[in-house]
Short mmCIF file of C-alpha atoms and ligand atoms in Angstrom, two decimals:
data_model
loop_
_atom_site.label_atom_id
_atom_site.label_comp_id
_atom_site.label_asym_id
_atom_site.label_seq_id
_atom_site.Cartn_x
_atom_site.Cartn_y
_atom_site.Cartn_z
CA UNK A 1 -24.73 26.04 3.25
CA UNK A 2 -21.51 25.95 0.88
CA UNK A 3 -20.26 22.39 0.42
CA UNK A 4 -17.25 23.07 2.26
CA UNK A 5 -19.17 23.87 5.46
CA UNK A 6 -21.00 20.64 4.66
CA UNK A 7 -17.84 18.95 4.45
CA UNK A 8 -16.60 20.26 7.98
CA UNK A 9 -19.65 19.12 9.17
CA UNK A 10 -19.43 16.13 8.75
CA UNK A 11 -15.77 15.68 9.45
CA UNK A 12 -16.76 16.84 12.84
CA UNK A 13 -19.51 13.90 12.81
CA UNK A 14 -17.15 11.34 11.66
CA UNK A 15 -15.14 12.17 14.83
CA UNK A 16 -12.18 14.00 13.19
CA UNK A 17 -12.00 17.82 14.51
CA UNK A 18 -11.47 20.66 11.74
CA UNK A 19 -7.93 21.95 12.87
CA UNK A 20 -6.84 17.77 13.36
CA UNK A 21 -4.83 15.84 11.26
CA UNK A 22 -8.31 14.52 9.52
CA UNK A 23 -7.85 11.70 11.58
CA UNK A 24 -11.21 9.89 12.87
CA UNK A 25 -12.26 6.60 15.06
CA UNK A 26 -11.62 4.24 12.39
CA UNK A 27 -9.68 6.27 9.68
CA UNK A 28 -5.56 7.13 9.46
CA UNK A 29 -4.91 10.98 8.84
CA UNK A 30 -5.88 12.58 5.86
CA UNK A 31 -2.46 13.61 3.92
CA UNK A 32 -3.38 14.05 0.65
CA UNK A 33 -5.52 16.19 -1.67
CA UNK A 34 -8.23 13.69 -1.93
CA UNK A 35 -8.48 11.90 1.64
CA UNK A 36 -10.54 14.32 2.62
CA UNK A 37 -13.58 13.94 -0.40
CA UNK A 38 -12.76 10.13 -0.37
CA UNK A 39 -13.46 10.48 3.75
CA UNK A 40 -16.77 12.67 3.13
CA UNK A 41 -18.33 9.98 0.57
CA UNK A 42 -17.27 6.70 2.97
CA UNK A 43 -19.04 8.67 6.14
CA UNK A 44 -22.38 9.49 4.11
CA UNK A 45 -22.48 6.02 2.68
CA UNK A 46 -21.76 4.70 6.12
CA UNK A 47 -23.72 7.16 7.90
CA UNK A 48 -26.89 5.68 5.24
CA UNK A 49 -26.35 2.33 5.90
CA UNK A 50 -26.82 2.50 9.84
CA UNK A 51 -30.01 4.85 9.57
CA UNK A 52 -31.33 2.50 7.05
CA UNK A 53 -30.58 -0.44 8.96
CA UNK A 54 -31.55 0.82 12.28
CA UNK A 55 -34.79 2.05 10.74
CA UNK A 56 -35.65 -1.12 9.50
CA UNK A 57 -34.66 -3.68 12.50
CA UNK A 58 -36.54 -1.24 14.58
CA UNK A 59 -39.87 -1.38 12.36
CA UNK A 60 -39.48 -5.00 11.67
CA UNK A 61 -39.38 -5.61 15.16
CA UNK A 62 -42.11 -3.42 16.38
CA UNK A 63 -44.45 -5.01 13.55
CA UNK A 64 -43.27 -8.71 14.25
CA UNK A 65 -44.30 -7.66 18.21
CA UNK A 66 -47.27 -5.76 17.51
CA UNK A 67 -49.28 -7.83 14.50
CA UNK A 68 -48.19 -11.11 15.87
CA UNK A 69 -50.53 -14.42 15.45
CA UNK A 70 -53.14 -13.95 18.55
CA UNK A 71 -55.76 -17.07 19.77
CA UNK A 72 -58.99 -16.18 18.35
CA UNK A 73 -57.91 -12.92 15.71
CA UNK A 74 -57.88 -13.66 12.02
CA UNK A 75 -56.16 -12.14 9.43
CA UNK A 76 -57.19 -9.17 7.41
CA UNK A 77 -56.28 -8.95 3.50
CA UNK A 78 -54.26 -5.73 3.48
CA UNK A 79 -54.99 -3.27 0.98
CA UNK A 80 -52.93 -3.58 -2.21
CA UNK A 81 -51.52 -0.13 -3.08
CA UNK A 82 -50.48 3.10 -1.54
CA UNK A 83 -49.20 5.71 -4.54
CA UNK A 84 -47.78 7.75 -1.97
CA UNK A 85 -45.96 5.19 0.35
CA UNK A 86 -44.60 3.52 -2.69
CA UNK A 87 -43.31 7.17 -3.99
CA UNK A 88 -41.40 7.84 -0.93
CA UNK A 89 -40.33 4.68 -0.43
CA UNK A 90 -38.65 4.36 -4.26
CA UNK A 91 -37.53 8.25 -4.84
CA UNK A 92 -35.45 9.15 -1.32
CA UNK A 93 -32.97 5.98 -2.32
CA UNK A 94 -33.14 7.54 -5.67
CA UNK A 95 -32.13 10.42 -4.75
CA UNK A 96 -29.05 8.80 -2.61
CA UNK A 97 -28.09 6.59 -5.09
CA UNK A 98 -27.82 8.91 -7.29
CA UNK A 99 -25.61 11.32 -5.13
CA UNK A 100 -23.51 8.46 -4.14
CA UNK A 101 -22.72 8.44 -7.81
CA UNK A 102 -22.27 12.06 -8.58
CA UNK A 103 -19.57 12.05 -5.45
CA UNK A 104 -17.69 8.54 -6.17
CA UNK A 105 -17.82 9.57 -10.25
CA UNK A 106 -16.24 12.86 -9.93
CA UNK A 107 -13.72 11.49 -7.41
CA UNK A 108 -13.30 8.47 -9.74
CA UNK A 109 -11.83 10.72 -12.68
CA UNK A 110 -10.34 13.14 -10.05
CA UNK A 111 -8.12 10.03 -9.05
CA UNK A 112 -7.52 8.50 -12.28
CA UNK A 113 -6.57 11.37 -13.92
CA UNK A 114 -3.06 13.23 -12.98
CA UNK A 115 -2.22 16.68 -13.56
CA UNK A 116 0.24 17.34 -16.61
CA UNK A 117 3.46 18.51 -14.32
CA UNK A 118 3.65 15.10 -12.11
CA UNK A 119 6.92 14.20 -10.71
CA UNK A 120 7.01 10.95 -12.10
CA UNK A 121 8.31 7.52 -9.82
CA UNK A 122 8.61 3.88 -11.55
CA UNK A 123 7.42 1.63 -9.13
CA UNK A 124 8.27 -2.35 -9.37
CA UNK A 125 7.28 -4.77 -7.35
CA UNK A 126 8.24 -8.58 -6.73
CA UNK A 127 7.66 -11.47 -3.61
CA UNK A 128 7.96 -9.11 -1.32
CA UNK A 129 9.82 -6.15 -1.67
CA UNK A 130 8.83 -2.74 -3.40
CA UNK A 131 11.63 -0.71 -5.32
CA UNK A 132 10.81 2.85 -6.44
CA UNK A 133 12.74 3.89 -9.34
CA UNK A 134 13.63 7.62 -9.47
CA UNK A 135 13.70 9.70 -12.78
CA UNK A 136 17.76 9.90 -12.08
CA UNK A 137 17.55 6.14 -12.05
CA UNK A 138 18.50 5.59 -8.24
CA UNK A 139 16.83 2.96 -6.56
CA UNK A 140 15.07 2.81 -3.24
CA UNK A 141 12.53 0.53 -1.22
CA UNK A 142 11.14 3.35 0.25
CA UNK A 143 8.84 5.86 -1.65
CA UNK A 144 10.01 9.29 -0.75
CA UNK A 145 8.27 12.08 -2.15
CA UNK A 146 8.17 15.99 -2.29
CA UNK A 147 5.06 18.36 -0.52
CA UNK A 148 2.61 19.84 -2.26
CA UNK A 149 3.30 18.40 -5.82
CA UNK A 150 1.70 15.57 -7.87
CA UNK A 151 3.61 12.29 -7.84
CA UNK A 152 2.47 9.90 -10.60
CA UNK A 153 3.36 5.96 -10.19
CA UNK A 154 3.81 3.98 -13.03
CA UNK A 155 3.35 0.39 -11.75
CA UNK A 156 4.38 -2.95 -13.04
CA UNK A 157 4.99 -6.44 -11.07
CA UNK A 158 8.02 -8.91 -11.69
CA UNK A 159 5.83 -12.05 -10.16
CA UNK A 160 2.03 -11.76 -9.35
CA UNK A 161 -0.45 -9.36 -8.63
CA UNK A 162 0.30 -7.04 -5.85
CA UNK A 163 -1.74 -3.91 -4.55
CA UNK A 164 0.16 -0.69 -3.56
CA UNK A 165 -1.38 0.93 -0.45
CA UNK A 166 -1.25 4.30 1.35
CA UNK A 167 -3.85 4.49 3.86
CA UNK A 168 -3.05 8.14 4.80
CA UNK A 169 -3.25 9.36 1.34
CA UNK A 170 -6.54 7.08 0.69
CA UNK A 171 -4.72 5.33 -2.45
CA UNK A 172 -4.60 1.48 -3.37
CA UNK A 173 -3.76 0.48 -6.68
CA UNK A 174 -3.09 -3.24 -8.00
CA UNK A 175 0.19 -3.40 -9.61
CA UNK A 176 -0.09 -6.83 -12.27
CA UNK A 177 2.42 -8.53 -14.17
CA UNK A 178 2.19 -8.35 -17.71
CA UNK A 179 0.84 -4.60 -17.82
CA UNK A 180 1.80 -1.30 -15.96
CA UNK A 181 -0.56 0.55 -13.84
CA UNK A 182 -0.97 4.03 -12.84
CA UNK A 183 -1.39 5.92 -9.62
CA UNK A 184 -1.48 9.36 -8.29
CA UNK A 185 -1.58 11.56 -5.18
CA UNK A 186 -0.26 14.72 -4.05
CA UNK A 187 0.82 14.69 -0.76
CA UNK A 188 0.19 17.48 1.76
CA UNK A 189 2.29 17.53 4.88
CA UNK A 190 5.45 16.02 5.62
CA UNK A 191 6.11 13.20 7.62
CA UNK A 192 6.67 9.36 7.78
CA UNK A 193 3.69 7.00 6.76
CA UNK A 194 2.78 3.34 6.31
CA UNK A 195 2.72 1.74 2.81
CA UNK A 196 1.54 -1.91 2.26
CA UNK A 197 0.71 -4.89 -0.10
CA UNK A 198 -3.02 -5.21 -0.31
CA UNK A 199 -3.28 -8.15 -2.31
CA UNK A 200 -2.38 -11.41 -1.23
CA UNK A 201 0.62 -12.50 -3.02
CA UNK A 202 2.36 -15.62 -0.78
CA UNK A 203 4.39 -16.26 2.55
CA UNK A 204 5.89 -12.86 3.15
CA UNK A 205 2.73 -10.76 1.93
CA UNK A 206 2.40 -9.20 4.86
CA UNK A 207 6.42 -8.43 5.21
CA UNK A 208 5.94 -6.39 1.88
CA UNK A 209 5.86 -3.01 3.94
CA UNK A 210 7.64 -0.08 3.11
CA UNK A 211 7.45 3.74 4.08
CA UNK A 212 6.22 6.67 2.39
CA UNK A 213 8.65 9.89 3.23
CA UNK A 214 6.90 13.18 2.52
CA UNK A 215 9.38 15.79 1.92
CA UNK A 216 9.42 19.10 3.10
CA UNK A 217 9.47 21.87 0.44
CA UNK A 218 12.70 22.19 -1.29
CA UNK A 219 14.37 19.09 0.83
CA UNK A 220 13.20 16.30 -1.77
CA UNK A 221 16.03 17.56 -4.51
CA UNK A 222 18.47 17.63 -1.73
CA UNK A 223 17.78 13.90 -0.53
CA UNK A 224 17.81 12.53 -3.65
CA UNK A 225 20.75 13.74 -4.57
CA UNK A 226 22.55 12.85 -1.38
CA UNK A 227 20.49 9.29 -1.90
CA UNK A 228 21.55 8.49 -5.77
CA UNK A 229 25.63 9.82 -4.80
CA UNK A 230 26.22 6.59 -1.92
CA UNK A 231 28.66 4.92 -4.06
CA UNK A 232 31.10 7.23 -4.52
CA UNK A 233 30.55 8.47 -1.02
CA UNK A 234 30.75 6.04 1.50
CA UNK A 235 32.86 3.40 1.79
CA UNK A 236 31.93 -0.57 0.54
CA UNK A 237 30.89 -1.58 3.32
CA UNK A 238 28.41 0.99 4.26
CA UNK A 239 27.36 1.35 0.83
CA UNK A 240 26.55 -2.39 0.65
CA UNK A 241 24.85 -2.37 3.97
CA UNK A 242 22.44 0.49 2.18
CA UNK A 243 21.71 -1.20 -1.00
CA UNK A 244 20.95 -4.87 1.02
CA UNK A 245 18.30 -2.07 2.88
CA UNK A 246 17.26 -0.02 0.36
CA UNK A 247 17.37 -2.83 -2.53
CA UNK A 248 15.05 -5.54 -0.31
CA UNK A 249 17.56 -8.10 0.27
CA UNK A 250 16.62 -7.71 4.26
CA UNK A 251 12.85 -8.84 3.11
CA UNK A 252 14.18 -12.30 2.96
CA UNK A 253 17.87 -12.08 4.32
CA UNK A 254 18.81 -12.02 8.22
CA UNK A 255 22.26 -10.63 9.20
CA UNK A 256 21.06 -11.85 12.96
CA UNK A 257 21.18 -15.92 12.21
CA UNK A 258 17.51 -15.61 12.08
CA UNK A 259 15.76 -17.54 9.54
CA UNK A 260 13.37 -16.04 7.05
CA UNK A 261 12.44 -17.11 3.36
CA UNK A 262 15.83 -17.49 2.97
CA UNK A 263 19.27 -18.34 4.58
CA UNK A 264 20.48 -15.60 7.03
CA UNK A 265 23.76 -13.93 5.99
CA UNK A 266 25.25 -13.92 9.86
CA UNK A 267 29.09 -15.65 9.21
CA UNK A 268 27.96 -16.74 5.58
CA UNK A 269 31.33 -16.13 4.78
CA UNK A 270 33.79 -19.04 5.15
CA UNK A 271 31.09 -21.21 6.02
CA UNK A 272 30.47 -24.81 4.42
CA UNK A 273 27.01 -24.59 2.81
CA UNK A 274 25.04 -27.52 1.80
CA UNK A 275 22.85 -27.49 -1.99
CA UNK A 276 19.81 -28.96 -2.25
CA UNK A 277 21.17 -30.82 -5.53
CA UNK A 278 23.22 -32.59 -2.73
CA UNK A 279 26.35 -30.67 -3.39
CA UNK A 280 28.45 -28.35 -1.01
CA UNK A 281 30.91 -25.13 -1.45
CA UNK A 282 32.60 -22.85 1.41
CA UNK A 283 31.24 -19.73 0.25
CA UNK A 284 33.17 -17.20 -1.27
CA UNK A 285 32.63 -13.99 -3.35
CA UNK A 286 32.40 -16.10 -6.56
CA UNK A 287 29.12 -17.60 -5.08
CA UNK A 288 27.48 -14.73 -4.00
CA UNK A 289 27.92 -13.30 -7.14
CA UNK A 290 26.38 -15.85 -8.57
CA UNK A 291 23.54 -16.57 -6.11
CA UNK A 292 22.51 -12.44 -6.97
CA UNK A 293 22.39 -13.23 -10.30
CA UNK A 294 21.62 -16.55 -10.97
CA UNK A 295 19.68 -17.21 -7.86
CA UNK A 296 18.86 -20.71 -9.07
CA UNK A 297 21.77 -22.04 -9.72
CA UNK A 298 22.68 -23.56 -6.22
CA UNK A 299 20.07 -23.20 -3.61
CA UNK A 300 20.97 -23.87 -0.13
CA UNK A 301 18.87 -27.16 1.14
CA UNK A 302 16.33 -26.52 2.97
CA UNK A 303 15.32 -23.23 1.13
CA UNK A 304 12.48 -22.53 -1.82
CA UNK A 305 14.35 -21.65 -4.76
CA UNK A 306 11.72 -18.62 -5.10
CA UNK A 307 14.52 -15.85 -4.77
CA UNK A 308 14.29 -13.60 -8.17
CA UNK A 309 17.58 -12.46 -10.04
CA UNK A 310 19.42 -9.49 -9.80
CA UNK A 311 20.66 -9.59 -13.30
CA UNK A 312 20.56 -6.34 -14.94
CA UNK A 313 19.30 -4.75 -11.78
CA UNK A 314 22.26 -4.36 -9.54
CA UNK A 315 25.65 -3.11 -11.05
CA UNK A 316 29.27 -4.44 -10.97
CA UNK A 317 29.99 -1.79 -8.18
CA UNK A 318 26.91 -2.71 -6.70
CA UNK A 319 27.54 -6.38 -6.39
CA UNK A 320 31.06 -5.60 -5.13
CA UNK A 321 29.94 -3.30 -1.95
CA UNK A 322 27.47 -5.94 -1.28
CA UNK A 323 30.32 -8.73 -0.90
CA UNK A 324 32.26 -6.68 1.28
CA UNK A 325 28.91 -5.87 3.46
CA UNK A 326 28.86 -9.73 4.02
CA UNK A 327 31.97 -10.21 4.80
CA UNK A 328 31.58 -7.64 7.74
CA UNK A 329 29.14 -9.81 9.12
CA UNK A 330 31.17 -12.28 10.63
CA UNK A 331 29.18 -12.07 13.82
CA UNK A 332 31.85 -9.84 15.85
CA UNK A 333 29.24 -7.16 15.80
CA UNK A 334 29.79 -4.37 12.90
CU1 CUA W 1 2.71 -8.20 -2.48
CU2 CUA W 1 1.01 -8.91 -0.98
#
């Protein structure tokens, strides 16, 4: 039997058929080179554990039942050694220990190391938003990739320890301040999937959701440049109501009057606002300027002052289509 047939087989165990999506009972589909080995060593290991314990609750049972204390029976001494039981007993986990090693090693290095042509994505993330940084240096909370070619993340964190997630292409990676980490996959069909924060990191942990956008071949180049020209394209408005989208303002902003981690931007223009160092301002474009970049400075009572700065990280032009994106919402409906 060749080890792909092995494979299929037990595929086709673990519920998922061969011509499917990879998809089984408990696992998402399998879109990337390695889903499916990662898969095949998760069922065997699983697939161990419930003979073995089955095995063993059934034995245990049967001898509690059958060698139980009885009115007038005394106990024997057993004897003290069988060569043979104790053989069979140590070498089969051996030998599946040992395979469980083999399998997770090789798939261990096969994960850690990338091939030399990745297409390489800066990844940063911060309480709770993820921004993936593109080699033309656009900017996007979304990770879109292309088909059928290795993507390597490089990883770092502007707050605490986060975990970068892809359940569909069986990759989770912690990304720690202080240090970059790496991360790679090569995706294998296009389509829309689910990435998440895996590692507890405050309030709006589980907010810190994005999408993964696989690419059909040939269509990545086209969206990226389409992506990186918005500026110069479409007008302020729309190109601030992108960047406070793609740039994870809307993690913590409303433009509904909703409240979240922080104030809701519905009307913000014009309106009186109240600072929790007891002072007050109508708001104007001087103050969101300086609430994006010194986030600090005056923070609206009631709020955590836990919103990072933009310094550095959002241009002049930037800043500017932002403004006028606010000042759109002024609750007449956009
Ligand atoms: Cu970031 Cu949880």
């Amino acid at each position: 039997m060749t080890s792909t047939t092995l494979v299929t087989l037990l595929d086709v165990l673990a519920g998922s058929l061969p011509d499917g999506d990879g998809s089984s009972f408990w696992l998402p589909p399998q879109v990337s080179t390695v889903a499916r080995s990662v898969d095949w060593l998760f069922n065997f290991i699983l697939a161990v554990s419930v003979f073995f314990f089955v095995l063993i609750v059934v034995v245990m049972v049967f001898f509690v039942i059958r060698y139980r204390r009885r009115e007038g029976q005394k106990a024997e001494s057993s004897p003290n050694h069988n060569l043979a039981l104790e053989l069979t007993w140590s070498g089969i986990p051996l030998v599946l220990v040992i395979m469980i090693f083999i399998f997770g090693f090789k798939g261990f290095l096969d994960m850690s190391t990338p091939p030399a042509n990745s297409y390489e994505i800066l990844v940063e993330a911060q309480k709770w938003n993820w921004s993936f940084i593109y080699p033309n240096g656009y900017i996007d909370s979304n990770l879109h990739v292309p088909v059928d070619r290795p993507v390597r993340l490089v990883m770092g964190s502007q707050d605490v320890i986060h975990s970068l997630y892809i359940p569909a292409f069986r990759v989770k990676m912690d990304v720690v301040p202080g240090r970059y980490s790496k991360a790679w996959f090569e995706a294998t069909e296009p389509g829309e999937y689910d990435l998440f924060c895996a590692e507890y990191c405050g309030t709006s942990h589980s907010d810190m959701i994005a999408h993964v956008v696989v690419h059909p071949v040939g269509e990545f180049e086209t969206w990226l440049e389409q992506a990186s020209n918005f500026l110069e394209t479409m007008a302020p408005v729309d190109a601030g109501r992108k960047l406070f989208q793609v740039r994870g303002c809307q993690q913590c902003h409303s433009v509904d009057g909703s409240v979240k981690t922080g104030p809701s931007l519905l009307g913000v223009f014009g309106q009186t606002r109240n600072f929790a160092d007891g002072s007050s301002l109508t708001i104007d474009e001087n103050y969101i300027r300086e609430s994006i970049l010194e986030p600090q400075a005056r923070v609206v009572d009631g709020f955590d002052p836990v919103m990072p700065t933009y310094q550095g990280r959002l241009s002049d032009p930037e800043i500017l289509a932002l403004i006028e994106y606010f000042k759109s919402l002024d609750g007449s409906g956009e």
